[in-house]
Amino acid sequence: MTKSTVKYFCKNCGYSATKWLGKCPSCEEWNSFTEEIVNKTDHSKKLWNKSESGTPTKAIQMQEIEKGSETRTLLPDSELNRVLGGGLVSGSITLIGGEPGIGKSTLLLQLALKINQHVLYISGEESESQLKMRAERIGITNQNCYVMCETSLENLISFLQKSSPELLIVDSVQTLSSDSIDSPPGSISQIKYATAELLRFAKSTGIPVFLIGHINKDGNIAGPKVLEHMVDTVLQFEGDRHYNYRILRTLKNRFGSASEIGIYEMRGDGLREIENPSEILISEREELLSGITISCAVEGIRPILLETQSLVSSAVYGTPQRTSNGFDLRRLSMLLAVLEKRCGFQLGVKDVFVNIAGGMKLEDPGLDLGIVAAVLSSYQNVPINSHIAFSAEIGLSGEVRAVSRIEQRISEAQKLGFKEIMISKYNKGIDLKSYQIKIIQIGKVEEAFEYLFG
Ligand code: TYD
Ligand code: MG
């Protein structure tokens, strides 16, 4: 007998309770519980029937497992290959999250049109004619790309049993719903159930699946965190509406590094991969301006040179403002405190604004030195030569610290035609003679000041 009960789920972490709670005991989020109707016996009956009738599972010895059985397909999108850790693993399930309108559907439809495989694109959000219009905008025709507008999980699964695509794309997981769950589409139970079914499909057939997921106000993928635990890879597509650049970031990857980024430009005819981001992130300037420096950061394994800008002006109100775009505000406050204490700059009475050009958001500590140089340049109103790049971390006592992958950073700056790069003297083992670029090694912030303005 099927018995329906009401359960309460935390929207944030998926914790379930029998009564409504104001604060989630698991993730401590307030006011995150929603009511859902759960079919109790249905699940358990199905589960037991499956394991009785299905092939018996058995455990195998670790030694017996053949190495390298995971096969990867290289996708016709180098940025996507990069964030996936070198291609798409067969039978893997990848969740792509992002704000509405950022370009998730465009990214995956473009992939479906470019790839030389039988692709099934399930859309629960757009009609066939809307998808056609989008495909026309992208301007690629592909006979292997099939589209289906479907929101019923049962219909989808029965269709998948008949047809055998080589890649499945679901746009979006929130639109799929199953009859065996009483809660409305988009509810936590529905999303979890649909994901679990698609996971089973992917693992049993070896067909890779891409799921598009919406994100909520806080920037988390809508639905519980359990969704992120279930899938193999979680990618986040982000960007600023005012810029055309989009960043695809790995949040979790069972098959590779989780610190990779892919960069795209949104154009009238779809997304364009940007293989060499430094070239677009550094603007051509005719005259030298104060408060602008070029920093070299590393995201994943890729060095990126970009413009770090700062404006220092006298505080109008009693409390000076610190504003930062793309750089951690607390880190900026720390750097300003270091400058005040170690170099004696009166930044406590100044408003300080910092901006990373191109709408990029980076967390690499290697940006510190470039930010500090930009602040000093604006403070003094003295421009810094545009042929110098910066890459070092700054510690609390004003020491200039070593950063990772320094050789790659130096090579990238050299490749882009910079004449000098300022780094930490604690980055040991650099073969200075092998570079044409002049490498300035410093140990303290004061030395940077001396070199630039002394
Ligand atoms: P979309 O892929 O629909 O976003 P999501 O699926 O994440 O909600 O992206 C839609 C935006 O992208 C929309 O504002 C129009 C723009 N766009 C382009 O600029 N060029 C294009 O070729 C396409 C297809 C969309
Ligand atoms: Mg969409």
Short mmCIF file of C-alpha atoms and ligand atoms in Angstrom, two decimals:
data_model
loop_
_atom_site.label_atom_id
_atom_site.label_comp_id
_atom_site.label_asym_id
_atom_site.label_seq_id
_atom_site.Cartn_x
_atom_site.Cartn_y
_atom_site.Cartn_z
CA MET A 1 0.00 0.00 0.00
CA THR A 2 1.24 3.44 -0.84
CA LYS A 3 1.26 5.78 2.08
CA SER A 4 1.73 9.49 1.60
CA THR A 5 3.33 11.44 4.37
CA VAL A 6 4.34 15.04 4.67
CA LYS A 7 8.00 15.69 5.20
CA TYR A 8 10.02 18.83 5.56
CA PHE A 9 13.28 19.29 3.69
CA CYS A 10 16.01 21.85 4.13
CA LYS A 11 16.42 23.66 0.80
CA ASN A 12 20.07 24.19 1.53
CA CYS A 13 21.42 20.78 2.51
CA GLY A 14 18.56 18.33 1.95
CA TYR A 15 18.15 17.43 5.64
CA SER A 16 14.70 15.93 6.22
CA ALA A 17 12.51 16.24 9.30
CA THR A 18 8.98 15.22 10.22
CA LYS A 19 8.04 18.71 11.39
CA TRP A 20 8.84 22.21 10.24
CA LEU A 21 11.95 23.69 11.82
CA GLY A 22 13.06 27.30 11.88
CA LYS A 23 16.72 26.43 11.83
CA CYS A 24 18.24 23.43 10.11
CA PRO A 25 20.10 21.25 12.66
CA SER A 26 22.43 20.02 9.92
CA CYS A 27 23.60 23.14 8.08
CA GLU A 28 22.32 25.73 10.58
CA GLU A 29 20.52 27.69 7.88
CA TRP A 30 17.47 29.67 9.03
CA ASN A 31 14.05 29.42 7.45
CA SER A 32 15.13 26.89 4.85
CA PHE A 33 12.48 24.17 5.35
CA THR A 34 9.84 23.40 2.74
CA GLU A 35 6.97 21.00 2.97
CA GLU A 36 6.83 18.04 0.59
CA ILE A 37 4.64 15.00 0.20
CA VAL A 38 6.58 11.78 0.15
CA ASN A 39 5.31 8.40 -1.04
CA LYS A 40 6.68 6.12 1.53
CA THR A 41 6.20 2.49 0.59
CA ASP A 42 6.61 3.05 -3.12
CA HIS A 43 10.33 3.66 -2.81
CA SER A 44 11.21 0.80 -0.55
CA LYS A 45 9.11 -1.72 -2.48
CA LYS A 46 10.75 -0.72 -5.72
CA LEU A 47 14.16 -0.92 -4.17
CA TRP A 48 13.67 -4.47 -2.87
CA ASN A 49 12.10 -5.68 -6.10
CA LYS A 50 14.99 -4.31 -8.08
CA SER A 51 17.65 -6.06 -6.09
CA GLU A 52 15.77 -9.35 -6.16
CA SER A 53 15.18 -9.37 -9.88
CA GLY A 54 18.32 -7.53 -11.03
CA THR A 55 21.70 -9.14 -11.49
CA PRO A 56 23.33 -9.83 -8.14
CA THR A 57 26.04 -7.34 -7.30
CA LYS A 58 29.38 -8.64 -6.20
CA ALA A 59 32.50 -7.16 -4.75
CA ILE A 60 35.77 -7.44 -6.61
CA GLN A 61 39.28 -7.36 -5.31
CA MET A 62 41.19 -4.15 -5.77
CA GLN A 63 43.96 -6.00 -7.63
CA GLU A 64 41.51 -7.39 -10.16
CA ILE A 65 40.35 -3.98 -11.29
CA GLU A 66 41.99 -3.03 -14.54
CA LYS A 67 43.69 0.32 -14.49
CA GLY A 68 42.77 2.95 -17.00
CA SER A 69 39.37 1.52 -17.74
CA GLU A 70 37.96 5.05 -17.65
CA THR A 71 37.67 6.25 -21.20
CA ARG A 72 37.65 9.90 -22.06
CA THR A 73 36.20 11.57 -25.10
CA LEU A 74 37.76 14.81 -26.21
CA LEU A 75 35.00 17.33 -26.77
CA PRO A 76 35.14 19.93 -29.55
CA ASP A 77 35.51 22.61 -26.89
CA SER A 78 38.97 22.99 -25.41
CA GLU A 79 37.81 25.01 -22.41
CA LEU A 80 35.26 22.37 -21.46
CA ASN A 81 37.90 19.66 -21.84
CA ARG A 82 40.14 21.63 -19.54
CA VAL A 83 37.60 22.04 -16.74
CA LEU A 84 36.58 18.39 -17.02
CA GLY A 85 40.18 17.37 -16.45
CA GLY A 86 41.05 16.38 -20.02
CA GLY A 87 37.87 15.29 -21.74
CA LEU A 88 34.54 13.76 -20.82
CA VAL A 89 34.66 10.48 -18.92
CA SER A 90 32.18 7.89 -20.17
CA GLY A 91 29.34 7.19 -17.77
CA SER A 92 30.02 10.39 -15.88
CA ILE A 93 27.36 12.82 -14.76
CA THR A 94 28.18 16.50 -14.82
CA LEU A 95 26.10 19.25 -13.29
CA ILE A 96 26.40 22.78 -14.70
CA GLY A 97 25.00 25.53 -12.52
CA GLY A 98 24.66 29.22 -13.14
CA GLU A 99 22.37 32.20 -12.97
CA PRO A 100 19.53 32.52 -15.47
CA GLY A 101 20.63 33.99 -18.76
CA ILE A 102 24.32 33.42 -18.22
CA GLY A 103 24.55 31.02 -21.16
CA LYS A 104 24.20 27.46 -19.83
CA SER A 105 21.79 26.37 -22.55
CA THR A 106 23.91 28.09 -25.20
CA LEU A 107 27.05 26.32 -23.99
CA LEU A 108 25.55 22.86 -24.09
CA LEU A 109 23.50 23.32 -27.26
CA GLN A 110 26.65 24.54 -28.95
CA LEU A 111 28.44 21.41 -27.73
CA ALA A 112 25.58 19.24 -28.99
CA LEU A 113 25.81 20.90 -32.40
CA LYS A 114 29.57 20.68 -32.66
CA ILE A 115 30.18 17.17 -31.42
CA ASN A 116 30.43 14.35 -33.89
CA GLN A 117 28.28 11.96 -31.90
CA HIS A 118 24.63 11.06 -31.53
CA VAL A 119 23.45 13.62 -28.95
CA LEU A 120 20.08 13.84 -27.28
CA TYR A 121 19.22 17.29 -25.92
CA ILE A 122 16.25 17.22 -23.54
CA SER A 123 14.71 20.59 -22.95
CA GLY A 124 12.02 21.22 -20.41
CA GLU A 125 12.34 24.97 -20.66
CA GLU A 126 12.16 25.81 -24.32
CA SER A 127 10.04 24.67 -27.22
CA GLU A 128 11.50 23.01 -30.29
CA SER A 129 11.13 26.16 -32.34
CA GLN A 130 12.91 28.21 -29.70
CA LEU A 131 15.76 25.73 -29.76
CA LYS A 132 15.84 25.90 -33.52
CA MET A 133 16.14 29.68 -33.38
CA ARG A 134 18.97 29.38 -30.92
CA ALA A 135 20.72 26.79 -33.09
CA GLU A 136 20.38 29.12 -36.08
CA ARG A 137 22.01 31.88 -34.10
CA ILE A 138 24.91 29.60 -33.32
CA GLY A 139 24.95 28.74 -37.00
CA ILE A 140 25.99 25.10 -36.94
CA THR A 141 23.96 22.27 -38.39
CA ASN A 142 24.45 18.76 -37.21
CA GLN A 143 22.49 15.70 -38.28
CA ASN A 144 23.42 13.80 -35.14
CA CYS A 145 21.80 16.27 -32.78
CA TYR A 146 18.33 15.25 -31.60
CA VAL A 147 16.11 17.43 -29.50
CA MET A 148 13.22 16.43 -27.28
CA CYS A 149 10.99 18.69 -25.25
CA GLU A 150 10.00 16.56 -22.31
CA THR A 151 9.44 17.04 -18.61
CA SER A 152 8.26 13.59 -17.57
CA LEU A 153 11.03 11.43 -16.19
CA GLU A 154 9.15 8.22 -17.01
CA ASN A 155 8.74 9.21 -20.67
CA LEU A 156 12.39 10.15 -20.86
CA ILE A 157 13.61 6.89 -19.36
CA SER A 158 11.40 4.79 -21.61
CA PHE A 159 12.64 6.75 -24.63
CA LEU A 160 16.24 6.27 -23.55
CA GLN A 161 15.71 2.52 -23.33
CA LYS A 162 14.79 2.49 -27.01
CA SER A 163 17.23 4.99 -28.46
CA SER A 164 20.87 4.94 -27.54
CA PRO A 165 22.46 8.36 -27.70
CA GLU A 166 26.17 8.73 -27.12
CA LEU A 167 25.68 11.86 -25.04
CA LEU A 168 22.68 13.05 -23.05
CA ILE A 169 22.04 16.67 -22.11
CA VAL A 170 19.21 17.61 -19.74
CA ASP A 171 18.15 21.26 -19.62
CA SER A 172 17.28 21.55 -16.77
CA VAL A 173 17.14 19.01 -13.97
CA GLN A 174 14.59 21.19 -12.17
CA THR A 175 12.02 20.71 -14.92
CA LEU A 176 12.01 16.91 -14.81
CA SER A 177 9.38 15.31 -12.65
CA SER A 178 8.25 11.81 -11.90
CA ASP A 179 4.73 10.49 -11.25
CA SER A 180 5.96 8.35 -8.42
CA ILE A 181 6.78 11.43 -6.36
CA ASP A 182 3.87 13.51 -5.15
CA SER A 183 5.77 16.76 -4.68
CA PRO A 184 5.59 19.37 -7.44
CA PRO A 185 8.24 19.67 -10.18
CA GLY A 186 11.33 21.48 -9.01
CA SER A 187 10.93 20.31 -5.42
CA ILE A 188 13.82 18.72 -3.62
CA SER A 189 12.40 15.18 -3.72
CA GLN A 190 11.77 15.46 -7.47
CA ILE A 191 15.23 16.79 -8.28
CA LYS A 192 16.89 14.15 -6.13
CA TYR A 193 14.83 11.39 -7.67
CA ALA A 194 15.44 12.54 -11.25
CA THR A 195 19.16 12.87 -10.63
CA ALA A 196 19.34 9.44 -9.04
CA GLU A 197 17.58 7.89 -12.05
CA LEU A 198 19.84 9.65 -14.52
CA LEU A 199 22.85 8.63 -12.46
CA ARG A 200 21.74 5.02 -12.70
CA PHE A 201 21.27 5.45 -16.46
CA ALA A 202 24.74 6.93 -16.89
CA LYS A 203 26.50 4.32 -14.79
CA SER A 204 24.70 1.36 -16.29
CA THR A 205 25.07 2.39 -19.93
CA GLY A 206 28.34 4.30 -19.85
CA ILE A 207 26.66 7.24 -21.59
CA PRO A 208 27.86 10.58 -20.20
CA VAL A 209 25.16 12.96 -18.98
CA PHE A 210 25.20 16.74 -18.62
CA LEU A 211 22.63 18.26 -16.28
CA ILE A 212 21.84 21.94 -16.19
CA GLY A 213 20.88 23.20 -12.75
CA HIS A 214 19.53 26.56 -11.69
CA ILE A 215 21.08 28.41 -8.86
CA ASN A 216 19.25 30.18 -6.10
CA LYS A 217 19.75 33.67 -4.69
CA ASP A 218 22.78 32.67 -2.64
CA GLY A 219 24.57 31.29 -5.65
CA ASN A 220 24.15 27.63 -4.68
CA ILE A 221 22.72 25.15 -7.12
CA ALA A 222 19.00 25.16 -6.38
CA GLY A 223 18.02 22.01 -4.63
CA PRO A 224 19.90 20.40 -1.87
CA LYS A 225 23.61 20.04 -1.56
CA VAL A 226 23.03 16.29 -1.92
CA LEU A 227 22.71 16.87 -5.64
CA GLU A 228 26.31 18.01 -5.69
CA HIS A 229 27.32 14.90 -3.76
CA MET A 230 25.52 12.61 -6.18
CA VAL A 231 27.10 13.80 -9.42
CA ASP A 232 30.71 13.28 -10.50
CA THR A 233 31.51 16.80 -11.57
CA VAL A 234 30.03 20.16 -10.66
CA LEU A 235 30.77 23.11 -12.91
CA GLN A 236 29.69 26.67 -12.32
CA PHE A 237 29.11 29.05 -15.21
CA GLU A 238 29.54 32.60 -14.06
CA GLY A 239 30.17 36.07 -15.30
CA ASP A 240 29.07 39.62 -15.02
CA ARG A 241 26.07 40.67 -17.06
CA HIS A 242 27.89 43.82 -18.07
CA TYR A 243 30.82 41.96 -19.55
CA ASN A 244 30.84 39.46 -22.33
CA TYR A 245 33.27 37.16 -20.58
CA ARG A 246 32.01 33.99 -19.00
CA ILE A 247 33.95 31.73 -16.71
CA LEU A 248 33.35 28.03 -16.34
CA ARG A 249 34.72 26.95 -12.99
CA THR A 250 35.15 23.45 -11.58
CA LEU A 251 33.67 23.16 -8.10
CA LYS A 252 34.07 19.42 -7.82
CA ASN A 253 35.64 16.86 -10.09
CA ARG A 254 36.02 13.17 -9.39
CA PHE A 255 38.22 12.79 -12.46
CA GLY A 256 40.59 15.72 -12.26
CA SER A 257 41.64 18.93 -10.62
CA ALA A 258 38.95 21.11 -9.10
CA SER A 259 40.69 24.40 -9.63
CA GLU A 260 40.48 24.78 -13.38
CA ILE A 261 38.69 27.53 -15.22
CA GLY A 262 37.53 27.87 -18.79
CA ILE A 263 36.98 31.29 -20.30
CA TYR A 264 34.48 32.18 -23.01
CA GLU A 265 33.25 35.25 -24.73
CA MET A 266 29.49 35.53 -25.37
CA ARG A 267 28.97 36.76 -28.88
CA GLY A 268 26.03 37.19 -31.18
CA ASP A 269 26.70 33.75 -32.61
CA GLY A 270 27.26 31.79 -29.43
CA LEU A 271 30.16 31.33 -27.07
CA ARG A 272 33.73 31.61 -28.26
CA GLU A 273 36.50 29.80 -26.39
CA ILE A 274 39.28 32.04 -25.21
CA GLU A 275 42.50 30.10 -25.15
CA ASN A 276 44.74 32.97 -24.29
CA PRO A 277 42.88 35.15 -21.78
CA SER A 278 45.82 37.43 -21.07
CA GLU A 279 45.51 39.03 -24.45
CA ILE A 280 41.98 40.22 -23.82
CA LEU A 281 42.39 41.13 -20.17
CA ILE A 282 45.14 43.63 -20.77
CA SER A 283 43.89 46.69 -22.56
CA GLU A 284 46.00 48.67 -24.97
CA ARG A 285 46.81 52.04 -23.51
CA GLU A 286 48.33 54.97 -25.27
CA GLU A 287 49.25 56.98 -22.23
CA LEU A 288 50.39 55.83 -18.85
CA LEU A 289 47.84 56.19 -16.09
CA SER A 290 48.42 56.00 -12.38
CA GLY A 291 46.81 53.20 -10.37
CA ILE A 292 47.12 50.53 -13.07
CA THR A 293 49.41 47.52 -12.88
CA ILE A 294 49.58 44.15 -14.59
CA SER A 295 49.50 41.12 -12.32
CA CYS A 296 50.11 37.52 -13.14
CA ALA A 297 47.74 35.08 -11.46
CA VAL A 298 47.40 31.33 -11.84
CA GLU A 299 44.03 29.62 -12.06
CA GLY A 300 44.31 25.85 -12.06
CA ILE A 301 47.43 25.32 -14.08
CA ARG A 302 47.03 28.28 -16.39
CA PRO A 303 48.80 31.59 -15.84
CA ILE A 304 46.71 34.66 -16.63
CA LEU A 305 47.97 38.20 -16.89
CA LEU A 306 45.44 40.84 -16.09
CA GLU A 307 45.03 44.44 -15.17
CA THR A 308 44.74 45.34 -11.50
CA GLN A 309 43.43 48.85 -10.97
CA SER A 310 43.18 51.01 -7.93
CA LEU A 311 41.95 54.46 -7.01
CA VAL A 312 42.96 56.15 -3.79
CA SER A 313 41.23 59.39 -2.92
CA SER A 314 40.62 61.47 0.18
CA ALA A 315 37.74 60.14 2.25
CA VAL A 316 34.66 62.32 1.95
CA TYR A 317 32.87 60.83 4.92
CA GLY A 318 34.24 60.07 8.34
CA THR A 319 34.71 56.37 7.68
CA PRO A 320 36.91 55.68 4.67
CA GLN A 321 35.46 53.32 2.09
CA ARG A 322 37.10 50.19 0.81
CA THR A 323 35.49 48.77 -2.30
CA SER A 324 36.72 45.84 -4.30
CA ASN A 325 35.58 44.17 -7.51
CA GLY A 326 36.96 40.71 -8.15
CA PHE A 327 39.37 40.74 -5.21
CA ASP A 328 38.67 39.66 -1.63
CA LEU A 329 37.78 42.74 0.42
CA ARG A 330 39.27 41.41 3.65
CA ARG A 331 42.51 40.69 1.89
CA LEU A 332 42.51 44.24 0.56
CA SER A 333 42.05 45.59 4.09
CA MET A 334 44.97 43.47 5.19
CA LEU A 335 47.20 44.78 2.40
CA LEU A 336 46.24 48.37 3.24
CA ALA A 337 47.05 47.77 6.91
CA VAL A 338 50.45 46.38 5.91
CA LEU A 339 51.16 49.45 3.77
CA GLU A 340 50.15 51.74 6.62
CA LYS A 341 52.21 49.98 9.24
CA ARG A 342 55.29 48.98 7.23
CA CYS A 343 55.62 51.80 4.75
CA GLY A 344 53.96 54.61 6.70
CA PHE A 345 51.29 55.52 4.15
CA GLN A 346 48.31 57.28 5.69
CA LEU A 347 45.71 55.10 4.00
CA GLY A 348 43.39 55.26 7.02
CA VAL A 349 42.09 58.63 5.80
CA LYS A 350 41.66 57.56 2.19
CA ASP A 351 38.93 55.83 0.22
CA VAL A 352 40.45 52.88 -1.64
CA PHE A 353 38.84 51.21 -4.64
CA VAL A 354 40.27 48.13 -6.30
CA ASN A 355 39.15 46.50 -9.50
CA ILE A 356 40.23 43.44 -11.45
CA ALA A 357 39.69 44.21 -15.11
CA GLY A 358 37.28 42.28 -17.31
CA GLY A 359 34.93 41.27 -14.48
CA MET A 360 37.25 38.46 -13.39
CA LYS A 361 37.07 37.14 -9.85
CA LEU A 362 40.27 35.55 -8.68
CA GLU A 363 41.57 34.27 -5.40
CA ASP A 364 45.22 33.77 -6.22
CA PRO A 365 47.39 35.41 -3.51
CA GLY A 366 49.90 36.16 -6.27
CA LEU A 367 47.79 39.23 -7.07
CA ASP A 368 48.83 40.92 -3.79
CA LEU A 369 51.95 42.63 -5.09
CA GLY A 370 50.20 44.00 -8.18
CA ILE A 371 47.34 45.37 -6.05
CA VAL A 372 49.76 47.00 -3.61
CA ALA A 373 51.72 48.55 -6.48
CA ALA A 374 48.48 49.86 -8.01
CA VAL A 375 47.41 51.38 -4.68
CA LEU A 376 50.81 53.02 -4.23
CA SER A 377 50.77 54.31 -7.79
CA SER A 378 47.36 55.91 -7.32
CA TYR A 379 48.28 57.24 -3.88
CA GLN A 380 51.36 58.96 -5.30
CA ASN A 381 49.65 59.74 -8.59
CA VAL A 382 52.67 58.36 -10.39
CA PRO A 383 52.07 55.89 -13.23
CA ILE A 384 53.94 52.61 -13.35
CA ASN A 385 55.74 51.54 -16.51
CA SER A 386 53.46 49.26 -18.53
CA HIS A 387 56.29 46.83 -19.28
CA ILE A 388 56.43 45.44 -15.77
CA ALA A 389 54.31 42.60 -14.40
CA PHE A 390 53.88 41.59 -10.75
CA SER A 391 53.41 38.22 -9.12
CA ALA A 392 53.92 37.66 -5.39
CA GLU A 393 52.03 37.25 -2.17
CA ILE A 394 52.38 39.69 0.71
CA GLY A 395 52.53 38.56 4.32
CA LEU A 396 51.39 40.38 7.44
CA SER A 397 54.81 41.76 8.26
CA GLY A 398 55.23 43.17 4.78
CA GLU A 399 57.37 40.30 3.51
CA VAL A 400 57.02 39.40 -0.14
CA ARG A 401 56.31 35.69 -0.29
CA ALA A 402 56.83 32.99 -2.88
CA VAL A 403 53.94 31.82 -5.08
CA SER A 404 53.28 28.56 -6.88
CA ARG A 405 54.15 27.87 -10.54
CA ILE A 406 56.51 30.80 -10.76
CA GLU A 407 58.27 29.56 -13.91
CA GLN A 408 54.97 29.45 -15.77
CA ARG A 409 54.12 32.96 -14.62
CA ILE A 410 57.48 34.28 -15.78
CA SER A 411 57.21 32.51 -19.13
CA GLU A 412 53.70 33.87 -19.71
CA ALA A 413 54.84 37.44 -19.00
CA GLN A 414 57.79 36.95 -21.31
CA LYS A 415 55.59 35.48 -24.02
CA LEU A 416 53.34 38.53 -23.89
CA GLY A 417 56.26 40.87 -24.35
CA PHE A 418 56.79 42.21 -20.84
CA LYS A 419 60.30 43.43 -20.13
CA GLU A 420 60.33 42.98 -16.35
CA ILE A 421 58.54 40.88 -13.75
CA MET A 422 58.68 41.52 -10.02
CA ILE A 423 58.53 38.40 -7.86
CA SER A 424 59.57 37.24 -4.40
CA LYS A 425 63.20 36.46 -3.72
CA TYR A 426 61.98 33.42 -1.78
CA ASN A 427 60.94 31.69 -4.99
CA LYS A 428 64.07 29.60 -5.18
CA GLY A 429 65.55 27.58 -7.98
CA ILE A 430 64.68 29.86 -10.89
CA ASP A 431 67.16 29.68 -13.73
CA LEU A 432 67.44 33.41 -14.29
CA LYS A 433 69.64 33.03 -17.37
CA SER A 434 67.07 31.05 -19.27
CA TYR A 435 64.72 34.04 -19.51
CA GLN A 436 65.10 37.17 -21.60
CA ILE A 437 62.72 39.03 -19.31
CA LYS A 438 64.36 40.87 -16.40
CA ILE A 439 63.40 39.23 -13.11
CA ILE A 440 63.31 41.56 -10.11
CA GLN A 441 63.43 39.64 -6.86
CA ILE A 442 62.41 41.42 -3.70
CA GLY A 443 61.90 40.41 -0.08
CA LYS A 444 59.88 43.28 1.39
CA VAL A 445 57.15 45.68 0.27
CA GLU A 446 59.44 48.63 0.92
CA GLU A 447 61.81 47.33 -1.75
CA ALA A 448 58.99 47.35 -4.30
CA PHE A 449 58.28 50.97 -3.38
CA GLU A 450 61.96 51.88 -3.68
CA TYR A 451 62.24 50.21 -7.06
CA LEU A 452 59.10 51.75 -8.53
CA PHE A 453 59.13 55.25 -7.11
CA GLY A 454 62.44 55.63 -5.24
P1 TYD B 1 21.05 31.12 -22.21
O1 TYD B 1 21.95 30.10 -22.79
O2 TYD B 1 19.60 31.05 -22.55
O3 TYD B 1 21.19 31.18 -20.63
P2 TYD B 1 20.73 30.14 -19.52
O4 TYD B 1 20.43 28.86 -20.18
O5 TYD B 1 21.94 30.09 -18.62
O6 TYD B 1 19.57 30.76 -18.84
O7 TYD B 1 21.68 32.52 -22.59
C1 TYD B 1 20.91 33.50 -23.02
C2 TYD B 1 21.66 34.77 -23.19
O8 TYD B 1 22.72 34.68 -24.09
C3 TYD B 1 20.69 35.75 -23.74
O9 TYD B 1 20.77 36.92 -22.98
C4 TYD B 1 21.09 35.93 -25.17
C5 TYD B 1 22.54 35.57 -25.17
N1 TYD B 1 23.01 34.95 -26.40
C6 TYD B 1 23.97 35.58 -27.15
O10 TYD B 1 24.45 36.66 -26.81
N2 TYD B 1 24.44 34.98 -28.30
C7 TYD B 1 23.94 33.80 -28.73
O11 TYD B 1 24.39 33.28 -29.77
C8 TYD B 1 22.92 33.16 -27.96
C9 TYD B 1 22.36 31.84 -28.38
C10 TYD B 1 22.50 33.75 -26.80
MG MG B 2 18.58 27.92 -20.28
#
